[in-house]
Coordinates of N, CA, C and O in Angstrom, one line a residue:
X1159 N -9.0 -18.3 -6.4 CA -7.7 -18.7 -6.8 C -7.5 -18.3 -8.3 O -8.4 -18.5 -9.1
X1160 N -6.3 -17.6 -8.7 CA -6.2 -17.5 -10.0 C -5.3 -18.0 -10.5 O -4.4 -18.4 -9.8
X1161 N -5.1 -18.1 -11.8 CA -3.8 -19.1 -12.5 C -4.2 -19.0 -13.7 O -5.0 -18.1 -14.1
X1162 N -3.6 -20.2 -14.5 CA -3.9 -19.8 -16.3 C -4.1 -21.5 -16.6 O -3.7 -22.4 -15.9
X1163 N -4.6 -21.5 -17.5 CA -5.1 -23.2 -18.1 C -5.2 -23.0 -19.6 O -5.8 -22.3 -20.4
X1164 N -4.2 -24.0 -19.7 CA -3.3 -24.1 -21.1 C -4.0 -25.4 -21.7 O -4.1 -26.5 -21.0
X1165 N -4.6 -25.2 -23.2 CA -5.3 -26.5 -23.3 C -4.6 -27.1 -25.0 O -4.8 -26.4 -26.0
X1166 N -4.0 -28.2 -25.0 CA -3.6 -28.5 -26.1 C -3.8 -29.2 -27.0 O -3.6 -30.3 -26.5
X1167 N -4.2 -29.3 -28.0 CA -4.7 -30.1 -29.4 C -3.5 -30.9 -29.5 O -2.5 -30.3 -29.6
X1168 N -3.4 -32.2 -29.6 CA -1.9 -33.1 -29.6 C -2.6 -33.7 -30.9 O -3.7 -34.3 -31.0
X1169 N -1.4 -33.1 -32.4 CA -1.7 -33.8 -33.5 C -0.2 -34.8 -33.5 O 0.1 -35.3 -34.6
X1170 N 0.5 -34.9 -32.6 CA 1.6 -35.4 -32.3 C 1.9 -36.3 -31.6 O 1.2 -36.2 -30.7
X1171 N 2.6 -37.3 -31.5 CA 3.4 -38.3 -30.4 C 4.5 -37.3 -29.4 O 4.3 -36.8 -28.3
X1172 N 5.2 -37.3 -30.0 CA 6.2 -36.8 -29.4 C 5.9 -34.9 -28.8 O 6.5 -34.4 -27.9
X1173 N 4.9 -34.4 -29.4 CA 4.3 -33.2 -28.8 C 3.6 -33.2 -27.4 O 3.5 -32.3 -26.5
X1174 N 3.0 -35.0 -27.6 CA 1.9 -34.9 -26.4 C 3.1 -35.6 -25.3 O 2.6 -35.8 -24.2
X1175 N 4.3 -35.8 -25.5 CA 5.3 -36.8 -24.3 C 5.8 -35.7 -23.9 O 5.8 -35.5 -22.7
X1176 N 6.5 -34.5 -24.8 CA 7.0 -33.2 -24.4 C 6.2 -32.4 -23.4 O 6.5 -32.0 -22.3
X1177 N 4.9 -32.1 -24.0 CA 3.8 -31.3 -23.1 C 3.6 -32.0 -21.4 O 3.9 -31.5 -20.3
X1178 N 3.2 -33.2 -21.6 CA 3.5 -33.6 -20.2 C 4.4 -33.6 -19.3 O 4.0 -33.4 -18.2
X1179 N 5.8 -33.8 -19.6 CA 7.5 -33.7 -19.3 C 7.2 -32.2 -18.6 O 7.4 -31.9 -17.4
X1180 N 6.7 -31.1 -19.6 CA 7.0 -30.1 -19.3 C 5.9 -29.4 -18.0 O 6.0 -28.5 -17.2
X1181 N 4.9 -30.6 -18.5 CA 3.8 -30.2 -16.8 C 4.3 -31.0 -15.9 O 3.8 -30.7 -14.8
X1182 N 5.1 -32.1 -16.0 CA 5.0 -32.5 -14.1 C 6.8 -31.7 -14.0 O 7.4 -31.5 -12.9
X1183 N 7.0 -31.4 -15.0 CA 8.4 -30.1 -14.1 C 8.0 -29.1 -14.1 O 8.9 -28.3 -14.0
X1184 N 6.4 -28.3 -14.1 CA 6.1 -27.0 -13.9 C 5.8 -27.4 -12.9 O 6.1 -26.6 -12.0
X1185 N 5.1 -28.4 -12.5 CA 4.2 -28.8 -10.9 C 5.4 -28.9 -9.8 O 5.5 -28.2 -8.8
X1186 N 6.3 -29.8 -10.1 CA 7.8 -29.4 -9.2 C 8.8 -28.4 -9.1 O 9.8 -28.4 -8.4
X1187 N 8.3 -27.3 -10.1 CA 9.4 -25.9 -9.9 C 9.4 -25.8 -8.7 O 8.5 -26.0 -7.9
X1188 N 10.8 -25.2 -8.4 CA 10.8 -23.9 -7.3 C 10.7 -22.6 -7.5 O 11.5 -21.7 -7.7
X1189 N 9.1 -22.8 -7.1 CA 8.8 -21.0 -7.3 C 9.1 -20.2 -6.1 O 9.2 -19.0 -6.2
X1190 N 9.4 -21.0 -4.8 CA 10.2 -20.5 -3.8 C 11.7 -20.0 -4.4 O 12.2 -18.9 -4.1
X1191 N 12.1 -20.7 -5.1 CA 13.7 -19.5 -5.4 C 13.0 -18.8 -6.3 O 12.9 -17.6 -5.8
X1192 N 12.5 -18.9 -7.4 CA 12.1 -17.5 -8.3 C 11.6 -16.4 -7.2 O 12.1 -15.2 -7.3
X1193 N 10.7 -16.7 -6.1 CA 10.4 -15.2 -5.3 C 11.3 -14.5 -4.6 O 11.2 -13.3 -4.4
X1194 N 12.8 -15.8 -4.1 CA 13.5 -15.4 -3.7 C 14.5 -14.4 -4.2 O 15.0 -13.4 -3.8
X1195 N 14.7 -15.2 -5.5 CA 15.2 -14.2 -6.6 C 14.9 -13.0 -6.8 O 15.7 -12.1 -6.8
X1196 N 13.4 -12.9 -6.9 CA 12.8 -11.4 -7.0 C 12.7 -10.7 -5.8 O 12.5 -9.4 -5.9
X1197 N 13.0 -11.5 -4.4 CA 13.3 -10.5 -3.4 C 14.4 -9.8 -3.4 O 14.5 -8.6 -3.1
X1198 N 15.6 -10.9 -3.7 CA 17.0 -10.6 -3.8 C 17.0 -9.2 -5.0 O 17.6 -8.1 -4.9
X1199 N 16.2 -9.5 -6.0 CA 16.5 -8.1 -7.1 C 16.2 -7.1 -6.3 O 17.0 -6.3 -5.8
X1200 N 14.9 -7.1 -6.0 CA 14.6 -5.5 -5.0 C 15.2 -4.9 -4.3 O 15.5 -3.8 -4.3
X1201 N 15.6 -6.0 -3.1 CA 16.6 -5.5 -2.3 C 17.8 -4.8 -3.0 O 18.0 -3.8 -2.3
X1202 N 18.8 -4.9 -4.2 CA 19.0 -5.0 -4.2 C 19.0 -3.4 -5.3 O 19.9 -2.6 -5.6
X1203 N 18.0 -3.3 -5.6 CA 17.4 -2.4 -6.2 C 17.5 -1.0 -5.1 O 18.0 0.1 -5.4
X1204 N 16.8 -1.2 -3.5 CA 17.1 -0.5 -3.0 C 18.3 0.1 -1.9 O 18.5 1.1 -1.1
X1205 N 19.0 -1.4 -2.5 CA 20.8 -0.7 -1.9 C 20.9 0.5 -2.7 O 21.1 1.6 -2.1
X1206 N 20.7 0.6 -3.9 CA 21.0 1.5 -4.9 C 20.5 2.7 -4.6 O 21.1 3.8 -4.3
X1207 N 19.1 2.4 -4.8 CA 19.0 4.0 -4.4 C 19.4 4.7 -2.9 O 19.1 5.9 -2.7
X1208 N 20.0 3.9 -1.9 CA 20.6 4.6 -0.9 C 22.1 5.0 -1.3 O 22.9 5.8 -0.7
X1209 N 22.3 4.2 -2.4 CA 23.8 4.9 -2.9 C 23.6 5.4 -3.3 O 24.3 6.4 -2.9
X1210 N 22.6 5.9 -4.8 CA 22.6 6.7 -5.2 C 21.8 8.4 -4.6 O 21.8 9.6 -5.0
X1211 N 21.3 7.5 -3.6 CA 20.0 9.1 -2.5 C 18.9 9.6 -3.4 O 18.4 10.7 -3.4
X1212 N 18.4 8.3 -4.5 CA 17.5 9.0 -5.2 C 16.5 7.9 -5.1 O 17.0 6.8 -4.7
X1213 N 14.9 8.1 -5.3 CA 13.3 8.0 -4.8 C 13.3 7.0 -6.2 O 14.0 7.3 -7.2
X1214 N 12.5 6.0 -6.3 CA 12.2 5.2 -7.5 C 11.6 6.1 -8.8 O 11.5 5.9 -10.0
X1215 N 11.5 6.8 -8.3 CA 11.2 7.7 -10.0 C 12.2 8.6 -10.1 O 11.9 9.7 -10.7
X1216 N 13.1 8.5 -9.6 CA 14.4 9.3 -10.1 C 14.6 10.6 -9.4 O 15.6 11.3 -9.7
X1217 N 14.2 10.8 -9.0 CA 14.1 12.0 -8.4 C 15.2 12.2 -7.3 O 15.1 11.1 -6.6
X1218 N 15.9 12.8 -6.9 CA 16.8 13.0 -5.7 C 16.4 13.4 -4.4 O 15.5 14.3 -4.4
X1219 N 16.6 13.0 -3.2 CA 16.1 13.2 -2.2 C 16.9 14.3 -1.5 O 18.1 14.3 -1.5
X1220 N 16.0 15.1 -0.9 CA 16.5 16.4 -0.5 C 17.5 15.9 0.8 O 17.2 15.3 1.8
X1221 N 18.7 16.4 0.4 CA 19.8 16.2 1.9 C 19.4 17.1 3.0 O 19.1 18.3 3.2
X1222 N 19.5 15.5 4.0 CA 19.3 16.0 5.1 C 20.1 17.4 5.9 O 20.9 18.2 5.3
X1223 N 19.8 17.4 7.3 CA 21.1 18.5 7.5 C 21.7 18.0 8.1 O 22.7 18.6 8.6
X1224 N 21.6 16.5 8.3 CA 23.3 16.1 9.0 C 24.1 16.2 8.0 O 25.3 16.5 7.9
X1225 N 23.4 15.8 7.1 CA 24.3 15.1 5.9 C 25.4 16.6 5.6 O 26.6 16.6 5.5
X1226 N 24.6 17.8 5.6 CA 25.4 19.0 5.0 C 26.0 19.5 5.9 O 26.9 20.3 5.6
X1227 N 25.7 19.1 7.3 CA 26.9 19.8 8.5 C 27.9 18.9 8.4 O 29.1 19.3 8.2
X1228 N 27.7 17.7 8.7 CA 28.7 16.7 9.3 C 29.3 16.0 7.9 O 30.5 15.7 8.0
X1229 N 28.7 15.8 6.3 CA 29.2 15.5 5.6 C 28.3 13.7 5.5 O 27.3 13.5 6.1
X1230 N 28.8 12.9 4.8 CA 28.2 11.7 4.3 C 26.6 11.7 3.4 O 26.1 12.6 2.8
X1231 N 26.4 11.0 3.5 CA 25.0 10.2 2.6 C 24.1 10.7 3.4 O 24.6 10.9 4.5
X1232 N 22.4 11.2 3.5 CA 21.3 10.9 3.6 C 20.9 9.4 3.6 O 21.1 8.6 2.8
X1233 N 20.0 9.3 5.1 CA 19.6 8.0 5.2 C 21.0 7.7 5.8 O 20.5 7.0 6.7
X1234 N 22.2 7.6 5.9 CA 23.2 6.6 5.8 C 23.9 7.0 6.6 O 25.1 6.9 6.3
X1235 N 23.6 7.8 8.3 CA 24.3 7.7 8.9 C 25.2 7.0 9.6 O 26.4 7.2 9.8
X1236 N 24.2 5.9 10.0 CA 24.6 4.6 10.6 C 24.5 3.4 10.0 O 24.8 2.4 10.5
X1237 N 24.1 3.5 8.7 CA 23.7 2.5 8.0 C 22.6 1.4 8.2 O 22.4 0.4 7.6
X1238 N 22.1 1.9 9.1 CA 21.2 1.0 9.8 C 20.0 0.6 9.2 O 19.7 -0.6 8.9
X1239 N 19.2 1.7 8.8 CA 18.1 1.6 8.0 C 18.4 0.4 6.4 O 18.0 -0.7 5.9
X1240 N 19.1 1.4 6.1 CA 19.5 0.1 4.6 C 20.1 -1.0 5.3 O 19.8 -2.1 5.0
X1241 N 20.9 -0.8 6.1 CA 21.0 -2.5 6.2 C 19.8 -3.6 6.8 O 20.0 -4.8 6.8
X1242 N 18.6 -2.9 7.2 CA 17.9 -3.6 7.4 C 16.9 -3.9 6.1 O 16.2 -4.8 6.0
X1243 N 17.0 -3.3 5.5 CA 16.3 -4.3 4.4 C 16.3 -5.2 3.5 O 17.3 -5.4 2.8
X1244 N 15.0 -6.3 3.4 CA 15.4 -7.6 3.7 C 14.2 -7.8 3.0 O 13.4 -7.0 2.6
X1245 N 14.1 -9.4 2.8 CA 12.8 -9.7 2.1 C 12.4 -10.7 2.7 O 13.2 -11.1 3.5
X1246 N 10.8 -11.7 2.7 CA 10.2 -12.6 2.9 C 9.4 -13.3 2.5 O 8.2 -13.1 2.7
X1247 N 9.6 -14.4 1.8 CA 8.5 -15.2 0.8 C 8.0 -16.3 1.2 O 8.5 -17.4 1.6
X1248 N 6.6 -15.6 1.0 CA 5.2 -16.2 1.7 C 4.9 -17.7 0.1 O 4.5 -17.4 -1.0
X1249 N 5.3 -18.8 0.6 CA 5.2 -19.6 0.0 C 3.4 -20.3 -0.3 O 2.8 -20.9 -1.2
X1250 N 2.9 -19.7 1.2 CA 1.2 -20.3 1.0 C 0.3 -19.3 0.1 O -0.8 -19.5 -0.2
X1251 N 1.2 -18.0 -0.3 CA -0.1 -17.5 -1.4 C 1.2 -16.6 -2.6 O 1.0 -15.5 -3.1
X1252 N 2.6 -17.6 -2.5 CA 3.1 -16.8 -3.5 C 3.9 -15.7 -3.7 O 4.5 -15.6 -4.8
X1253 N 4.2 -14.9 -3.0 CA 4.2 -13.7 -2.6 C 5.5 -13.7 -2.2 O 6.0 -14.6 -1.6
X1254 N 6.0 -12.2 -2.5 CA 7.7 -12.3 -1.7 C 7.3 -10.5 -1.5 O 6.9 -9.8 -2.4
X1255 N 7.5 -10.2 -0.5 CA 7.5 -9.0 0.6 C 9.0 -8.1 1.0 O 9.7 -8.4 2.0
X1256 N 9.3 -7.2 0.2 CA 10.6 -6.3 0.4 C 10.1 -5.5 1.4 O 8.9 -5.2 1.5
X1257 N 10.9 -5.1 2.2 CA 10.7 -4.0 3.4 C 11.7 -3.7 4.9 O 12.9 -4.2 4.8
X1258 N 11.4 -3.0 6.2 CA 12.4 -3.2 7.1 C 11.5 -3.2 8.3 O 10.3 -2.7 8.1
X1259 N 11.7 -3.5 9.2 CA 11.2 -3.5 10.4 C 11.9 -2.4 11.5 O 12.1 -2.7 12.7
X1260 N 12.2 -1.2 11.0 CA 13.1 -0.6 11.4 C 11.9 0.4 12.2 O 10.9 0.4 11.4
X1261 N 11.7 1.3 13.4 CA 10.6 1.5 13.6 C 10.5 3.2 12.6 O 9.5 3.7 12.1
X1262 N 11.7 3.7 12.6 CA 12.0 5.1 11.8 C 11.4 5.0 10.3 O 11.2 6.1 9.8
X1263 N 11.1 4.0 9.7 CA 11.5 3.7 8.6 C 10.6 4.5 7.6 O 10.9 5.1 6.5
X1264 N 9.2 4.3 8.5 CA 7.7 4.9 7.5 C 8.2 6.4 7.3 O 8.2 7.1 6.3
X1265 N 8.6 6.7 8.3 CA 8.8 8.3 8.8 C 9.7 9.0 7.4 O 9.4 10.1 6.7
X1266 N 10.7 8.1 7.2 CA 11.7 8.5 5.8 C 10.9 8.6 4.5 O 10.8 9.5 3.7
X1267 N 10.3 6.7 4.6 CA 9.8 7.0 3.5 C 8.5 7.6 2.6 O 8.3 7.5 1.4
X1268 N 7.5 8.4 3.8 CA 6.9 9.2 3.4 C 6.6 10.1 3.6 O 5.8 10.8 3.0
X1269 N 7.4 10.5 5.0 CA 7.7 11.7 5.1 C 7.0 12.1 6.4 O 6.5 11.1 7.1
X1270 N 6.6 13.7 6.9 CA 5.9 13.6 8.2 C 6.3 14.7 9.2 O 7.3 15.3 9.0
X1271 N 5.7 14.9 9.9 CA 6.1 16.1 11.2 C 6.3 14.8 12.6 O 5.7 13.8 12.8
X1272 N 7.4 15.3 13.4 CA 7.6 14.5 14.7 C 7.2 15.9 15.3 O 7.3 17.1 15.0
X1273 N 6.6 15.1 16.4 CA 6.1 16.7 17.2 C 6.3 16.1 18.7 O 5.8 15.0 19.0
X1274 N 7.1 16.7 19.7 CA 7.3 16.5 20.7 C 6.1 15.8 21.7 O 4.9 16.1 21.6
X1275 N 6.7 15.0 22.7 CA 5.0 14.5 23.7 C 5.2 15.1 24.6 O 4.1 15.4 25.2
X1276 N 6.4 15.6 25.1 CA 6.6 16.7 26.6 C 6.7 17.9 26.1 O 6.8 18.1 24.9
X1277 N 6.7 18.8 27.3 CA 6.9 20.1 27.6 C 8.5 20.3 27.1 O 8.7 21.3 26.5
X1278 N 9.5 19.4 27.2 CA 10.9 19.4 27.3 C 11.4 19.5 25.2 O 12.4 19.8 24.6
X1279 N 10.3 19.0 24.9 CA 10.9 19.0 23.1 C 11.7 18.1 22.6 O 12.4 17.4 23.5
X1280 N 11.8 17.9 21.8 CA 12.4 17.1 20.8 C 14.2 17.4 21.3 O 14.4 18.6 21.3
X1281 N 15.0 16.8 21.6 CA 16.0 17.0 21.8 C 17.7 15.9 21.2 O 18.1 14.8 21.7
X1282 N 18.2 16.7 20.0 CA 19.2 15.9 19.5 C 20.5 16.9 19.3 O 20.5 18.1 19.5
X1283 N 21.6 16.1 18.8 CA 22.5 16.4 18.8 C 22.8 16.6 17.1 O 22.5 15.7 16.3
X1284 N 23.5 17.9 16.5 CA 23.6 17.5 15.1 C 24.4 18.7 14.4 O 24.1 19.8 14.2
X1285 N 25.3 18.2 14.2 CA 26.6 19.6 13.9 C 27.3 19.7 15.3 O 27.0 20.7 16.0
X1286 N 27.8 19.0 15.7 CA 28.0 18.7 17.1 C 27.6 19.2 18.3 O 28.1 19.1 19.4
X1287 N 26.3 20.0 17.9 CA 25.9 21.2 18.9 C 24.2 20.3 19.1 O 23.8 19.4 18.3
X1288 N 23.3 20.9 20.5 CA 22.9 20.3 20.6 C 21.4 21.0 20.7 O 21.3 22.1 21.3
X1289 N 20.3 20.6 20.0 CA 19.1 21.6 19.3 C 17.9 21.0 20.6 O 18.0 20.0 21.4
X1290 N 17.0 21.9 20.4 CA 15.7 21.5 21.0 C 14.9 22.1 20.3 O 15.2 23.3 19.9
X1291 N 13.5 21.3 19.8 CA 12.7 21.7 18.9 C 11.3 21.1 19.2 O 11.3 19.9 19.4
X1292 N 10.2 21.9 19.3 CA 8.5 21.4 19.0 C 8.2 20.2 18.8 O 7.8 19.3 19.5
X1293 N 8.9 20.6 17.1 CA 8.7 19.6 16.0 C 9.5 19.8 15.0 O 10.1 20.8 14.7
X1294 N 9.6 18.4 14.4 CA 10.5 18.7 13.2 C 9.8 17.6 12.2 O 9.3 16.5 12.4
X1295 N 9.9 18.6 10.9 CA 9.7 18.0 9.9 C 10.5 17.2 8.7 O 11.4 17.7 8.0
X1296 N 9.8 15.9 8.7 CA 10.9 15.0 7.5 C 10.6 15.2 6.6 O 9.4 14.9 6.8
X1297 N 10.7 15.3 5.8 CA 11.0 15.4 3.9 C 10.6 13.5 3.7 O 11.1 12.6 4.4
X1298 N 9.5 13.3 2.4 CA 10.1 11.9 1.9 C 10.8 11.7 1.2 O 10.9 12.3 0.1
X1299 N 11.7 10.7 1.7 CA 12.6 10.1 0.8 C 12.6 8.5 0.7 O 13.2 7.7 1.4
X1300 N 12.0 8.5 -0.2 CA 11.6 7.9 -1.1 C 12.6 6.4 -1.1 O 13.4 6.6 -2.0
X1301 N 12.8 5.0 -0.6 CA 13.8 4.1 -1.2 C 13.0 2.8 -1.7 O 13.2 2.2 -2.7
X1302 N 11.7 2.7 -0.5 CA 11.2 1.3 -1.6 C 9.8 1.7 -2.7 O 8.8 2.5 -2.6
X1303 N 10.4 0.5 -3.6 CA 9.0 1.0 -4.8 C 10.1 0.7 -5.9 O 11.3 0.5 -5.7
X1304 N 8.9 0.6 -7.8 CA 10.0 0.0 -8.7 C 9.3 1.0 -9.0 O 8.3 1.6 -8.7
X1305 N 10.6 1.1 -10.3 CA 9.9 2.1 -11.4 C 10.1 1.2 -13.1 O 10.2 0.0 -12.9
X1306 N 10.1 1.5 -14.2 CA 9.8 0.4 -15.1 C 11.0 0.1 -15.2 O 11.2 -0.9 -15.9
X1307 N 12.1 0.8 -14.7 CA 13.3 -0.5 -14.6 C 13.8 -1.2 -14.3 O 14.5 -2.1 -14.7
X1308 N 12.9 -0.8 -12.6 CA 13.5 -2.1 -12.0 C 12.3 -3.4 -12.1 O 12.6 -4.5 -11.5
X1309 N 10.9 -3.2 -12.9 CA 10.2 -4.0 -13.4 C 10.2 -4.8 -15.0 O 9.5 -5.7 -15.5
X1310 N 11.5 -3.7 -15.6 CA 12.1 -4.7 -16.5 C 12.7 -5.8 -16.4 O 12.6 -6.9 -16.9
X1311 N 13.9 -5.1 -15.1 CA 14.4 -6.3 -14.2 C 14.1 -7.5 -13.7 O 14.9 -8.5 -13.8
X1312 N 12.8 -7.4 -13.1 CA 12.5 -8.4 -13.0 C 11.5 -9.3 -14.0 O 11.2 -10.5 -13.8
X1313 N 11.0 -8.5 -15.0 CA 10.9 -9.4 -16.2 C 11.5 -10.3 -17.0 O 11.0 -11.0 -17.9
X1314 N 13.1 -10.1 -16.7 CA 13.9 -10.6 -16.9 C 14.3 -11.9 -15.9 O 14.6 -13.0 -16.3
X1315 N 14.4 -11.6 -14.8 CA 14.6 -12.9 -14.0 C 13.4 -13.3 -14.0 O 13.5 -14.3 -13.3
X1316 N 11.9 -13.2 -14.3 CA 11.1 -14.0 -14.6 C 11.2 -15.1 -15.9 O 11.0 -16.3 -15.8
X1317 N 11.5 -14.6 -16.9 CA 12.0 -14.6 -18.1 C 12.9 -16.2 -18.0 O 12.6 -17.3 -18.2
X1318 N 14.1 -15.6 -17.5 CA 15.0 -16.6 -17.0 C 15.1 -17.6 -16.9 O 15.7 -18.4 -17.6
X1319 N 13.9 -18.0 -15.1 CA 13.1 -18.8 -14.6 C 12.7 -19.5 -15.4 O 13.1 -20.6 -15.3
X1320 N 11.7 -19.1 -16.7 CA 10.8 -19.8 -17.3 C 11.7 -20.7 -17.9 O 11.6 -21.9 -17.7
X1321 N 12.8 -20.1 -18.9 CA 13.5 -20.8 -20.2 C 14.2 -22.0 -18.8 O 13.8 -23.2 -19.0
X1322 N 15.0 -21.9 -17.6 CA 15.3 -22.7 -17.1 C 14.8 -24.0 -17.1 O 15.3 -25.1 -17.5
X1323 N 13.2 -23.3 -16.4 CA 12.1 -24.7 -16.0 C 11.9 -25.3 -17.6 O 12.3 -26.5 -17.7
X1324 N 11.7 -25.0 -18.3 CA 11.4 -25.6 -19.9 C 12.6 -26.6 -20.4 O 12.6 -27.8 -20.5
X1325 N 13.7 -25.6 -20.5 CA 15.0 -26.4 -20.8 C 15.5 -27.7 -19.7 O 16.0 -28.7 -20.2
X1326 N 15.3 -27.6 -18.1 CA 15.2 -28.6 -18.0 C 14.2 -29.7 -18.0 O 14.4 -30.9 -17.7
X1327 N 13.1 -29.0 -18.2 CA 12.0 -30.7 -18.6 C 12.6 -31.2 -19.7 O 12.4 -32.4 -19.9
X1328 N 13.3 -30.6 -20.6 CA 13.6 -31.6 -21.9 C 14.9 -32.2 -21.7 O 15.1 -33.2 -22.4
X1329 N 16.2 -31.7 -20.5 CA 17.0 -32.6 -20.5 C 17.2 -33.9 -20.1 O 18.3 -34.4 -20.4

């Protein structure tokens, strides 16, 4: 288990009534909304980069070819993918978990060859015409992951958190 242990010299009355105030309201925080919080930023983080079609290190993601026949966003055909992302906070060890349960999903974000299981091939529709292929290869593109902005970010709603929990043990 890890954590931090804060040990204090009380040359004070009122230092040593504050210090405690301020430990039995760190022991009743809710660190369940702080993770929620920090799920809510990521998500939130990677709406963005589906608006913007760019990879956490800034980089732009190569447009697909629907996107350049038919027109719209990469990733955003149907919206489906980004709308499934979502978060989960594991309250027994802390933890809050961004991600999708979408089964396409790994395929985007790291990319990959789909290679046909039959004789018959890969078979889609795209520019309204209709292709048969081996295999096709995906390009990654890149949506979850931080880069030190959006880990500013949340050093900031950690930040937050803290002055909250403090300010109200003293109210």
């Amino acid at each position: 288990m890890s954590g931090v242990t804060l040990e204090v010299l009380y040359k004070d009355d009122e230092l040593r009534r504050r210090t405690r105030v301020l430990q039995r309201s760190l022991s009743r925080a809710n660190f369940g909304g702080l993770l929620a919080e920090i799920g809510e930023t990521v998500k939130t983080q990677t709406m963005r980069r589906f608006e913007h079609e760019t990879a956490p290190d800034g980089s732009r993601w190569s447009q697909s070819l629907r996107a350049k026949l038919e027109g719209g966003q990469t990733l955003t055909d149907t919206g489906r993918l980004r709308d499934s992302i979502t978060y989960a906070v594991a309250m027994d060890n802390g933890s809050v978990e961004v991600g999708t349960n979408v089964v396409y999903a790994a395929i985007h974000q790291e990319g990959g060859v789909i290679t046909a299981k039959t004789s018959k091939g890969l078979r889609f529709r795209i520019g309204g015409v209709w292709a048969t292929k081996r295999q096709v290869e995906i390009p990654a593109r890149p949506y979850l992951g931080l880069n030190a902005e959006d880990e500013s970010d949340l050093d900031d709603v950690i930040q937050a958190w803290a002055k909250e929990q403090v300010e109200g043990a003293f109210r």
